[in-house]
Amino acid sequence: MKIVLEPVFEADMLACSFGFRPKRSAHDALQVLIDEHHRGRRWVVETDIAECFSAIPHEKLMSAVEERVCDQSVLKLLRQIVRAGVMEDGQVRRPVTGTPQGGVISPLMCNVYLHRLDRAWDEHDGTLVRYADDLVVMCFSRSQAERALAQLVGLLGELGLKPKAAKTRIVHLGVGGEGFDFLGFHHRQVRSRGLHGRRRVEFLARWPSNRAMQHARDRIREITARRWLPLHPEAIVEDLNLFLRGWMAYFRYGHSARRFSKIGRYAEERVAHFISKKHRRSRNFGWWVLTVSSPNRLGLISPYGTVVAPRAGKPWRERPNASGERRR
């Protein structure tokens, strides 16, 4: 069903939508924030749709689908999918709203329904950046940001949705001021140091948010937990490297060097602790095995020196041009 429907609706999707779409990623959305900040948009409206996947009304969702699909057999099957229910604690629950969270087709249905929000958005009230149910609006002034927030609340209300109060606010980006979290990164305006006689400039920096850092520590602690003591340290390091490579591959496109160092140090501490517990020796013994006895630290990868600072007006990755050649 997803393979059939996605190309149909993808033809209508707007540029402000980035989540769960082919050839679009979170870093594409993050690049828009860098570009818009460079253009002078320093007021940010951030919000999150409350229980988006479970609050979408079935009838309104089917009406959105029927704008492009008229095949009755496809519509009938889709109704059965969204009404199939979910199993929680051994009990099947059949809600009258929402799409099953975790279902293969649910992200597509979320985009189809929220496309009505994208379509109705007035660009005079700011630049909308939407990644599934996470929303950010970049504005030039506080008054524009207030209009954007009011428009968001109104449009979501028409769709039977509402913003999450705890995550809805207006932020003014300024040096020394507060920042905001979006797609795992913390964004904040900073001033360059002006080394080697260069002019000091202000720019939008980003690094892993506190929540992302805590998630990384929790995952590292789980991989090196005591229940894995029967395994060899090399096996633990191999699993740890799998997580670190994925985590760093996402967060390397930012000003993340300092936080990468913290995660790298924490991973080393946990491996040394694991070795000491396995051999029932002191923590110093674990550090000796990791850093002295092993010529390559048991194969543990290092996160140092792997970041790429984003820049306004420059794509975050290589993209093919019209002739098929790749450019930066």
CSV table of C-alpha atoms in Angstrom, one decimal:
chain,number,residue,atom,x,y,z
A,1,MET,CA,0.0,0.0,0.0
A,2,LYS,CA,2.8,2.4,0.9
A,3,ILE,CA,4.6,1.6,-2.4
A,4,VAL,CA,1.4,2.4,-4.4
A,5,LEU,CA,0.4,5.6,-2.5
A,6,GLU,CA,3.6,7.3,-1.8
A,7,PRO,CA,4.5,8.4,-5.4
A,8,VAL,CA,0.9,9.7,-5.8
A,9,PHE,CA,1.1,12.0,-2.8
A,10,GLU,CA,4.8,12.8,-3.1
A,11,ALA,CA,4.0,14.7,-6.3
A,12,ASP,CA,2.0,17.3,-4.2
A,13,MET,CA,4.2,17.5,-1.1
A,14,LEU,CA,5.7,21.0,-0.5
A,15,ALA,CA,9.2,22.0,0.2
A,16,CYS,CA,8.6,22.8,3.9
A,17,SER,CA,8.0,19.1,4.7
A,18,PHE,CA,11.0,16.9,5.3
A,19,GLY,CA,10.1,13.9,7.5
A,20,PHE,CA,9.7,10.4,6.1
A,21,ARG,CA,10.0,11.5,2.5
A,22,PRO,CA,12.2,10.0,-0.2
A,23,LYS,CA,15.5,11.8,-0.9
A,24,ARG,CA,14.9,14.2,2.1
A,25,SER,CA,16.4,14.0,5.5
A,26,ALA,CA,16.6,15.7,8.8
A,27,HIS,CA,19.8,17.5,7.7
A,28,ASP,CA,18.0,19.0,4.8
A,29,ALA,CA,15.6,20.6,7.3
A,30,LEU,CA,18.5,21.7,9.5
A,31,GLN,CA,20.1,23.4,6.6
A,32,VAL,CA,17.0,25.5,6.1
A,33,LEU,CA,17.4,26.8,9.6
A,34,ILE,CA,21.0,27.9,8.9
A,35,ASP,CA,20.0,29.6,5.6
A,36,GLU,CA,17.0,31.4,7.1
A,37,HIS,CA,19.0,32.6,10.1
A,38,HIS,CA,21.6,34.0,7.7
A,39,ARG,CA,18.9,35.9,6.0
A,40,GLY,CA,18.0,37.6,9.2
A,41,ARG,CA,15.2,35.5,10.7
A,42,ARG,CA,16.1,35.6,14.4
A,43,TRP,CA,12.7,34.8,16.0
A,44,VAL,CA,11.8,31.2,16.2
A,45,VAL,CA,8.4,29.5,16.9
A,46,GLU,CA,9.0,25.9,18.0
A,47,THR,CA,6.2,23.5,18.8
A,48,ASP,CA,5.3,19.8,18.6
A,49,ILE,CA,1.9,18.4,17.8
A,50,ALA,CA,0.5,16.6,20.8
A,51,GLU,CA,0.0,12.9,20.2
A,52,CYS,CA,-0.1,13.5,16.5
A,53,PHE,CA,-0.1,9.9,15.3
A,54,SER,CA,-2.9,8.9,17.7
A,55,ALA,CA,-5.0,12.0,17.3
A,56,ILE,CA,-5.6,12.2,13.5
A,57,PRO,CA,-9.4,11.8,12.9
A,58,HIS,CA,-10.0,8.8,10.6
A,59,GLU,CA,-12.7,10.5,8.5
A,60,LYS,CA,-10.7,13.6,7.9
A,61,LEU,CA,-7.7,11.5,7.0
A,62,MET,CA,-9.7,9.5,4.5
A,63,SER,CA,-11.0,12.8,3.0
A,64,ALA,CA,-7.4,13.9,2.5
A,65,VAL,CA,-6.6,10.6,0.8
A,66,GLU,CA,-9.7,10.8,-1.4
A,67,GLU,CA,-8.5,14.1,-2.8
A,68,ARG,CA,-6.0,12.0,-4.9
A,69,VAL,CA,-7.3,8.4,-4.8
A,70,CYS,CA,-10.6,7.3,-6.1
A,71,ASP,CA,-10.1,3.5,-6.3
A,72,GLN,CA,-12.6,2.1,-3.9
A,73,SER,CA,-10.7,-1.2,-3.3
A,74,VAL,CA,-7.7,0.8,-2.2
A,75,LEU,CA,-9.7,3.1,0.0
A,76,LYS,CA,-11.5,0.1,1.6
A,77,LEU,CA,-8.2,-1.6,2.4
A,78,LEU,CA,-6.7,1.7,3.8
A,79,ARG,CA,-9.8,2.1,6.1
A,80,GLN,CA,-9.2,-1.4,7.4
A,81,ILE,CA,-5.5,-0.6,8.0
A,82,VAL,CA,-6.1,2.5,10.1
A,83,ARG,CA,-9.0,0.9,12.0
A,84,ALA,CA,-7.1,-2.4,12.7
A,85,GLY,CA,-6.2,-1.3,16.2
A,86,VAL,CA,-3.1,-1.9,18.3
A,87,MET,CA,-2.3,-4.5,20.9
A,88,GLU,CA,-1.3,-3.2,24.3
A,89,ASP,CA,-0.6,-5.5,27.3
A,90,GLY,CA,-2.3,-8.4,25.5
A,91,GLN,CA,-5.5,-6.4,24.7
A,92,VAL,CA,-6.5,-5.2,21.3
A,93,ARG,CA,-7.5,-1.5,21.4
A,94,ARG,CA,-9.4,0.0,18.5
A,95,PRO,CA,-9.3,3.8,18.7
A,96,VAL,CA,-11.5,6.0,16.6
A,97,THR,CA,-8.6,8.3,15.8
A,98,GLY,CA,-5.0,8.0,14.8
A,99,THR,CA,-2.8,5.7,12.7
A,100,PRO,CA,-1.0,2.8,14.4
A,101,GLN,CA,2.3,4.3,15.6
A,102,GLY,CA,5.1,2.1,14.3
A,103,GLY,CA,3.0,1.0,11.3
A,104,VAL,CA,4.8,1.0,8.0
A,105,ILE,CA,2.2,3.3,6.4
A,106,SER,CA,1.6,5.6,9.4
A,107,PRO,CA,4.4,8.2,8.6
A,108,LEU,CA,3.0,8.5,5.1
A,109,MET,CA,-0.6,9.0,6.4
A,110,CYS,CA,0.7,11.6,8.9
A,111,ASN,CA,2.3,13.6,6.0
A,112,VAL,CA,-0.8,13.3,3.8
A,113,TYR,CA,-2.9,14.7,6.6
A,114,LEU,CA,-0.5,17.5,7.6
A,115,HIS,CA,-0.1,18.4,4.0
A,116,ARG,CA,-3.3,20.4,4.6
A,117,LEU,CA,-1.3,22.5,7.1
A,118,ASP,CA,1.6,23.0,4.7
A,119,ARG,CA,-0.8,24.0,1.9
A,120,ALA,CA,-2.7,26.5,4.1
A,121,TRP,CA,0.4,28.1,5.6
A,122,ASP,CA,0.8,31.8,4.9
A,123,GLU,CA,4.5,32.4,4.1
A,124,HIS,CA,4.1,36.1,5.2
A,125,ASP,CA,4.1,34.7,8.7
A,126,GLY,CA,7.5,33.1,8.5
A,127,THR,CA,9.3,30.2,7.0
A,128,LEU,CA,7.8,26.9,8.1
A,129,VAL,CA,10.0,23.8,8.6
A,130,ARG,CA,8.1,20.6,9.4
A,131,TYR,CA,9.6,17.2,10.1
A,132,ALA,CA,6.6,15.0,10.6
A,133,ASP,CA,4.9,16.4,13.8
A,134,ASP,CA,7.9,18.6,14.8
A,135,LEU,CA,7.4,22.2,13.6
A,136,VAL,CA,9.7,25.3,13.5
A,137,VAL,CA,8.9,28.7,12.1
A,138,MET,CA,11.7,31.2,11.4
A,139,CYS,CA,10.5,34.9,11.6
A,140,PHE,CA,12.0,38.4,11.2
A,141,SER,CA,10.3,39.9,14.2
A,142,ARG,CA,8.4,39.1,17.4
A,143,SER,CA,5.1,40.3,16.0
A,144,GLN,CA,5.6,38.0,13.0
A,145,ALA,CA,6.4,35.1,15.3
A,146,GLU,CA,3.2,35.8,17.4
A,147,ARG,CA,1.1,35.8,14.2
A,148,ALA,CA,2.8,32.6,13.1
A,149,LEU,CA,2.0,30.9,16.4
A,150,ALA,CA,-1.6,32.0,16.2
A,151,GLN,CA,-1.8,30.7,12.7
A,152,LEU,CA,-0.3,27.4,13.7
A,153,VAL,CA,-2.8,27.0,16.6
A,154,GLY,CA,-5.7,27.9,14.3
A,155,LEU,CA,-4.7,25.6,11.4
A,156,LEU,CA,-4.1,22.7,13.8
A,157,GLY,CA,-7.4,23.3,15.5
A,158,GLU,CA,-9.2,23.0,12.1
A,159,LEU,CA,-7.5,19.6,11.7
A,160,GLY,CA,-8.5,18.4,15.1
A,161,LEU,CA,-5.0,18.7,16.5
A,162,LYS,CA,-3.3,20.9,19.0
A,163,PRO,CA,0.3,21.9,19.8
A,164,LYS,CA,2.0,20.4,22.8
A,165,ALA,CA,1.9,23.2,25.4
A,166,ALA,CA,5.2,22.2,27.1
A,167,LYS,CA,7.1,22.4,23.8
A,168,THR,CA,5.5,25.5,22.4
A,169,ARG,CA,7.3,28.8,22.7
A,170,ILE,CA,8.8,31.8,20.9
A,171,VAL,CA,12.6,32.1,21.1
A,172,HIS,CA,14.7,35.1,20.2
A,173,LEU,CA,18.1,34.1,18.9
A,174,GLY,CA,20.9,36.4,20.2
A,175,VAL,CA,24.4,36.0,21.4
A,176,GLY,CA,24.3,35.0,25.0
A,177,GLY,CA,20.5,34.3,24.8
A,178,GLU,CA,18.6,31.1,24.8
A,179,GLY,CA,18.4,28.5,22.1
A,180,PHE,CA,16.0,25.8,21.0
A,181,ASP,CA,16.1,22.0,20.4
A,182,PHE,CA,15.1,20.6,17.0
A,183,LEU,CA,15.7,17.1,15.5
A,184,GLY,CA,18.2,16.2,18.3
A,185,PHE,CA,20.3,19.3,18.0
A,186,HIS,CA,20.4,22.3,20.3
A,187,HIS,CA,20.6,25.5,18.2
A,188,ARG,CA,22.0,28.7,19.5
A,189,GLN,CA,23.4,32.0,18.1
A,190,VAL,CA,27.0,32.5,18.9
A,191,ARG,CA,29.9,34.8,17.8
A,192,SER,CA,33.0,33.6,16.2
A,193,ARG,CA,36.3,34.1,18.0
A,194,GLY,CA,37.9,36.1,15.1
A,195,LEU,CA,41.2,34.3,15.0
A,196,HIS,CA,44.1,35.3,12.7
A,197,GLY,CA,42.7,38.8,12.2
A,198,ARG,CA,39.3,37.6,10.9
A,199,ARG,CA,36.2,39.6,11.4
A,200,ARG,CA,34.0,38.3,14.2
A,201,VAL,CA,30.6,37.2,12.9
A,202,GLU,CA,27.4,35.8,14.4
A,203,PHE,CA,26.0,32.5,13.2
A,204,LEU,CA,23.6,29.8,14.2
A,205,ALA,CA,25.6,27.0,15.9
A,206,ARG,CA,24.3,23.5,16.8
A,207,TRP,CA,25.4,20.6,18.8
A,208,PRO,CA,23.8,17.5,20.3
A,209,SER,CA,21.1,18.4,22.7
A,210,ASN,CA,21.1,17.4,26.4
A,211,ARG,CA,18.5,14.8,25.6
A,212,ALA,CA,20.5,13.3,22.8
A,213,MET,CA,23.6,13.2,25.1
A,214,GLN,CA,21.6,11.4,27.8
A,215,HIS,CA,20.3,8.9,25.2
A,216,ALA,CA,23.9,8.2,24.1
A,217,ARG,CA,25.1,7.7,27.7
A,218,ASP,CA,22.1,5.4,28.4
A,219,ARG,CA,22.8,3.3,25.3
A,220,ILE,CA,26.6,3.0,26.1
A,221,ARG,CA,25.7,2.0,29.7
A,222,GLU,CA,23.3,-0.6,28.4
A,223,ILE,CA,25.9,-2.1,26.0
A,224,THR,CA,28.5,-2.3,28.8
A,225,ALA,CA,26.1,-3.6,31.5
A,226,ARG,CA,27.1,-6.2,34.0
A,227,ARG,CA,24.9,-8.9,32.4
A,228,TRP,CA,27.3,-9.0,29.4
A,229,LEU,CA,30.3,-9.9,31.5
A,230,PRO,CA,30.5,-13.5,30.0
A,231,LEU,CA,31.4,-11.9,26.7
A,232,HIS,CA,34.8,-10.9,25.6
A,233,PRO,CA,35.6,-7.1,25.8
A,234,GLU,CA,36.3,-7.1,22.0
A,235,ALA,CA,32.7,-8.2,21.4
A,236,ILE,CA,31.4,-5.4,23.7
A,237,VAL,CA,33.6,-2.9,21.8
A,238,GLU,CA,32.3,-4.1,18.5
A,239,ASP,CA,28.7,-3.5,19.6
A,240,LEU,CA,29.7,-0.1,21.1
A,241,ASN,CA,31.3,0.9,17.8
A,242,LEU,CA,28.1,0.1,15.9
A,243,PHE,CA,26.2,2.6,18.0
A,244,LEU,CA,28.9,5.2,18.1
A,245,ARG,CA,29.3,5.2,14.3
A,246,GLY,CA,25.6,5.8,13.8
A,247,TRP,CA,25.3,8.4,16.5
A,248,MET,CA,28.3,10.3,15.3
A,249,ALA,CA,27.4,10.0,11.6
A,250,TYR,CA,24.2,12.0,12.4
A,251,PHE,CA,25.6,14.6,14.8
A,252,ARG,CA,28.9,15.2,13.0
A,253,TYR,CA,27.2,17.9,10.9
A,254,GLY,CA,27.4,20.5,13.6
A,255,HIS,CA,29.6,22.2,16.1
A,256,SER,CA,29.8,18.9,18.1
A,257,ALA,CA,33.5,18.4,18.8
A,258,ARG,CA,33.3,19.2,22.5
A,259,ARG,CA,30.3,16.9,23.1
A,260,PHE,CA,31.9,14.2,20.9
A,261,SER,CA,34.9,14.3,23.3
A,262,LYS,CA,32.6,13.8,26.3
A,263,ILE,CA,30.9,10.8,24.7
A,264,GLY,CA,34.2,9.4,23.7
A,265,ARG,CA,35.6,9.8,27.2
A,266,TYR,CA,32.4,8.2,28.7
A,267,ALA,CA,32.7,5.2,26.3
A,268,GLU,CA,36.3,4.7,27.4
A,269,GLU,CA,35.3,4.8,31.1
A,270,ARG,CA,32.6,2.3,30.6
A,271,VAL,CA,34.8,-0.1,28.7
A,272,ALA,CA,37.5,0.2,31.4
A,273,HIS,CA,34.9,-0.4,34.0
A,274,PHE,CA,33.6,-3.5,32.1
A,275,ILE,CA,37.1,-5.0,31.9
A,276,SER,CA,37.8,-4.4,35.6
A,277,LYS,CA,34.5,-6.1,36.6
A,278,LYS,CA,35.1,-9.0,34.3
A,279,HIS,CA,38.5,-9.7,35.8
A,280,ARG,CA,37.5,-8.6,39.3
A,281,ARG,CA,40.3,-6.1,39.4
A,282,SER,CA,40.6,-2.4,40.0
A,283,ARG,CA,39.5,0.3,37.7
A,284,ASN,CA,43.2,1.1,37.0
A,285,PHE,CA,43.6,-2.4,35.6
A,286,GLY,CA,40.8,-1.8,33.2
A,287,TRP,CA,42.4,1.5,32.0
A,288,TRP,CA,45.8,-0.4,31.6
A,289,VAL,CA,44.2,-3.1,29.4
A,290,LEU,CA,42.4,-0.5,27.3
A,291,THR,CA,45.2,2.1,26.8
A,292,VAL,CA,48.5,0.2,27.4
A,293,SER,CA,48.1,-3.5,26.9
A,294,SER,CA,46.1,-3.1,23.7
A,295,PRO,CA,47.9,-1.4,20.8
A,296,ASN,CA,44.6,0.0,19.3
A,297,ARG,CA,42.4,0.3,22.5
A,298,LEU,CA,40.7,-3.0,21.7
A,299,GLY,CA,39.4,-1.4,18.4
A,300,LEU,CA,37.3,1.3,20.2
A,301,ILE,CA,36.8,4.1,17.7
A,302,SER,CA,37.6,7.7,18.6
A,303,PRO,CA,35.0,10.5,17.9
A,304,TYR,CA,37.7,13.2,17.9
A,305,GLY,CA,38.1,15.4,14.7
A,306,THR,CA,35.1,14.1,12.8
A,307,VAL,CA,32.7,17.1,12.8
A,308,VAL,CA,31.7,19.2,9.8
A,309,ALA,CA,30.6,22.7,10.5
A,310,PRO,CA,27.4,23.7,8.5
A,311,ARG,CA,27.5,26.9,6.5
A,312,ALA,CA,24.8,29.1,5.1
A,313,GLY,CA,24.2,28.8,1.4
A,314,LYS,CA,26.2,25.6,1.1
A,315,PRO,CA,24.6,22.1,0.9
A,316,TRP,CA,25.5,19.8,3.8
A,317,ARG,CA,26.3,17.0,1.4
A,318,GLU,CA,27.2,16.5,-2.3
A,319,ARG,CA,24.2,16.8,-4.6
A,320,PRO,CA,23.9,15.9,-8.3
A,321,ASN,CA,23.3,18.8,-10.6
A,322,ALA,CA,21.1,18.8,-13.7
A,323,SER,CA,23.8,17.1,-15.9
A,324,GLY,CA,24.2,14.3,-13.4
A,325,GLU,CA,27.6,15.4,-12.2
A,326,ARG,CA,28.2,15.7,-8.4
A,327,ARG,CA,29.0,19.0,-6.9
A,328,ARG,CA,29.6,20.4,-3.4
